[in-house]
Structure formats: structure tokens, C-alpha cells
Short mmCIF file of C-alpha atoms in Angstrom, two decimals:
data_model
loop_
_atom_site.label_atom_id
_atom_site.label_comp_id
_atom_site.label_asym_id
_atom_site.label_seq_id
_atom_site.Cartn_x
_atom_site.Cartn_y
_atom_site.Cartn_z
CA MET E 150 8.82 -76.76 89.87
CA THR E 151 5.76 -75.32 91.49
CA GLY E 152 2.51 -77.24 91.82
CA ARG E 153 0.90 -74.99 89.21
CA THR E 154 3.74 -75.62 86.74
CA LYS E 155 3.48 -79.39 87.29
CA SER E 156 -0.28 -79.29 86.73
CA LEU E 157 0.12 -77.26 83.55
CA LEU E 158 2.83 -79.60 82.28
CA THR E 159 0.71 -82.67 83.07
CA ALA E 160 -2.33 -81.17 81.35
CA THR E 161 -0.27 -80.29 78.27
CA MET E 162 1.21 -83.80 78.06
CA LEU E 163 -2.23 -85.37 78.48
CA GLY E 164 -3.61 -83.16 75.71
CA CYS E 165 -0.77 -84.13 73.38
CA ALA E 166 -1.30 -87.83 74.15
CA LEU E 167 -5.01 -87.55 73.40
CA LEU E 168 -4.30 -85.69 70.17
CA LEU E 169 -1.76 -88.26 69.02
CA SER E 170 -4.00 -91.20 69.89
CA SER E 171 -6.77 -89.75 67.73
CA CYS E 172 -4.49 -89.61 64.67
CA GLY E 173 -4.66 -93.34 63.98
CA GLY E 174 -7.96 -93.03 62.15
CA GLY E 175 -9.08 -95.68 59.76
CA ASP E 176 -11.84 -98.20 60.03
CA ALA E 177 -11.32 -101.43 61.94
CA ASP E 178 -12.57 -103.28 58.85
CA ASP E 179 -9.80 -101.76 56.70
CA PRO E 180 -6.96 -104.22 56.29
CA ALA E 181 -3.53 -103.03 57.36
CA PRO E 182 -1.06 -102.52 54.54
CA PRO E 183 1.36 -105.39 54.07
CA THR E 184 4.64 -105.10 55.93
CA GLY E 185 7.13 -103.13 53.87
CA ALA E 186 4.41 -101.67 51.60
CA ALA E 187 5.01 -98.16 50.32
CA THR E 188 2.88 -95.60 52.14
CA GLN E 189 3.78 -92.60 50.00
CA ALA E 190 3.65 -91.93 46.30
CA PRO E 191 6.99 -92.58 44.62
CA GLU E 192 9.18 -89.53 44.13
CA PRO E 193 9.87 -88.44 40.56
CA SER E 194 13.13 -89.73 39.18
CA GLY E 195 16.10 -87.44 38.72
CA ALA E 196 16.15 -88.31 35.02
CA THR E 197 12.59 -87.02 34.57
CA CYS E 198 13.45 -83.76 36.33
CA ASP E 199 16.64 -83.38 34.29
CA GLN E 200 14.69 -83.94 31.06
CA ALA E 201 12.22 -81.22 32.06
CA ALA E 202 15.10 -78.84 32.81
CA ASP E 203 16.72 -79.59 29.45
CA THR E 204 13.41 -79.07 27.64
CA VAL E 205 12.95 -75.65 29.27
CA LYS E 206 16.56 -74.58 28.63
CA ASN E 207 16.37 -75.61 24.96
CA HIS E 208 13.01 -73.84 24.56
CA LEU E 209 14.35 -70.62 26.10
CA ASN E 210 17.47 -70.69 23.92
CA SER E 211 18.69 -67.41 25.42
CA PRO E 212 22.23 -66.19 26.09
CA ASP E 213 20.85 -64.66 29.32
CA VAL E 214 20.14 -68.14 30.75
CA THR E 215 23.06 -69.71 32.62
CA SER E 216 21.26 -72.79 33.97
CA VAL E 217 17.88 -74.40 34.39
CA THR E 218 17.20 -76.84 37.21
CA VAL E 219 14.12 -78.56 38.55
CA VAL E 220 13.94 -78.73 42.35
CA GLY E 221 11.45 -79.36 45.16
CA GLN E 222 10.54 -82.97 44.32
CA CYS E 223 10.38 -81.98 40.66
CA THR E 224 7.83 -79.18 41.22
CA LEU E 225 9.79 -75.97 40.62
CA VAL E 226 11.78 -74.86 37.57
CA VAL E 227 14.57 -72.45 38.50
CA VAL E 228 16.01 -70.38 35.66
CA GLU E 229 19.32 -68.75 36.57
CA THR E 230 20.33 -65.80 34.41
CA THR E 231 22.88 -63.08 33.85
CA LEU E 232 20.13 -60.46 34.19
CA GLY E 233 20.40 -57.65 36.70
CA ASP E 234 18.01 -57.30 39.62
CA ASP E 235 16.10 -54.58 37.77
CA ASP E 236 15.67 -56.53 34.50
CA THR E 237 12.15 -57.63 35.45
CA THR E 238 10.70 -57.21 31.96
CA ALA E 239 13.22 -59.60 30.42
CA ALA E 240 12.82 -61.97 33.37
CA ARG E 241 9.05 -62.00 32.96
CA GLN E 242 9.43 -62.81 29.26
CA LEU E 243 11.73 -65.73 30.12
CA CYS E 244 9.25 -66.92 32.74
CA GLU E 245 6.34 -66.79 30.29
CA ARG E 246 8.36 -68.58 27.62
CA ALA E 247 9.46 -71.28 30.11
CA GLY E 248 5.80 -71.74 31.05
CA GLU E 249 5.03 -72.75 27.47
CA VAL E 250 6.80 -76.10 28.07
CA ALA E 251 7.50 -76.36 31.80
CA TYR E 252 4.12 -77.24 33.28
CA THR E 253 4.19 -81.00 32.87
CA GLY E 254 4.05 -83.76 35.45
CA ASP E 255 4.38 -82.32 38.94
CA ILE E 256 5.98 -79.04 37.84
CA ASN E 257 3.73 -76.20 38.94
CA ALA E 258 6.00 -73.19 39.40
CA ILE E 259 8.80 -71.22 37.73
CA SER E 260 11.34 -68.92 39.32
CA VAL E 261 13.67 -66.67 37.31
CA LYS E 262 16.73 -65.44 39.18
CA SER E 263 19.14 -62.60 38.52
CA ARG E 264 22.91 -62.96 38.50
CA SER E 265 22.84 -61.95 42.21
CA ASP E 266 20.43 -64.86 42.89
CA ALA E 267 17.45 -62.56 43.54
CA GLU E 268 14.11 -63.82 42.24
CA ILE E 269 13.06 -61.30 39.60
CA SER E 270 10.07 -63.15 38.13
CA ASN E 271 7.91 -66.11 39.06
CA GLY E 272 4.88 -67.94 37.81
CA ILE E 273 2.52 -70.77 38.62
CA THR E 274 0.43 -73.08 36.47
CA GLY E 275 -2.43 -71.31 34.75
CA MET E 276 -1.34 -67.79 35.69
CA LYS E 277 0.78 -65.13 34.02
CA CYS E 278 4.27 -64.62 35.42
CA LEU E 279 4.85 -61.77 37.83
CA PRO E 280 7.85 -59.44 37.72
#
């Protein structure tokens, strides 16, 4: 290693150390959480996500729908279909209909997939679905 490379490496490591040491934050008067205390919000239960998927599937009640799952920490409804990649109008209708019941709890997005697994429509809370 050359002297210049060593200096650059040392400067980079020092910068990273300073950055990491500033991440502690908090006020000295703030008590530390008790040992073993949860530091993150609890994840949604699988049963809740499954119930949401069942609700959407029952609401769609379409022979084009092969499965409905909720993924991404219970934030995304995925509707799998027998539709072709070019059936965007039908996919958009399914997406809009799913949106009538899907946006509950943490669910904030819908994806409708073709039989080839291509996304052919999607939507987010408060917006119309896109083809």
C-alpha cells in the first residue's frame, strides 16, 4: 500500500467512526429501555394477513383469480391470475375491486399478476389502480 492509499483508508475509517458515534442520539436524561425490552413495533401476525387475503379473494370472487396472498410484513396484497400479460383492463378492474376491501391495517398496496407472473396492474391506498 502506498502512503497516499494508507492516508485515504485512515481518513475513511475515521469518518465512518465519527458517523457511527453520532448515531447514538438521545438525551442523557432519557432512561435506557429495560433489558430485553422490544425496540420495534410487533410484526403483524400471519393469521391477520391470511384473513386479509381471504377477505380480498372472497370479495373478488372471480374465476380469473388463482390465489391471493399478503406479503411484505402484511403491507402488499398480491393477486395471482390466469390473465394474459396484455389483459390490463381486466387486471385493473380486479385491482380496483380488491382495493374496496384490501386497505386495512398496514396493507397499502395491491399487485395483480398475470399467469406468467408479470405485474399487469397495481395500486396504492387512496389512488386508482394503474394498468
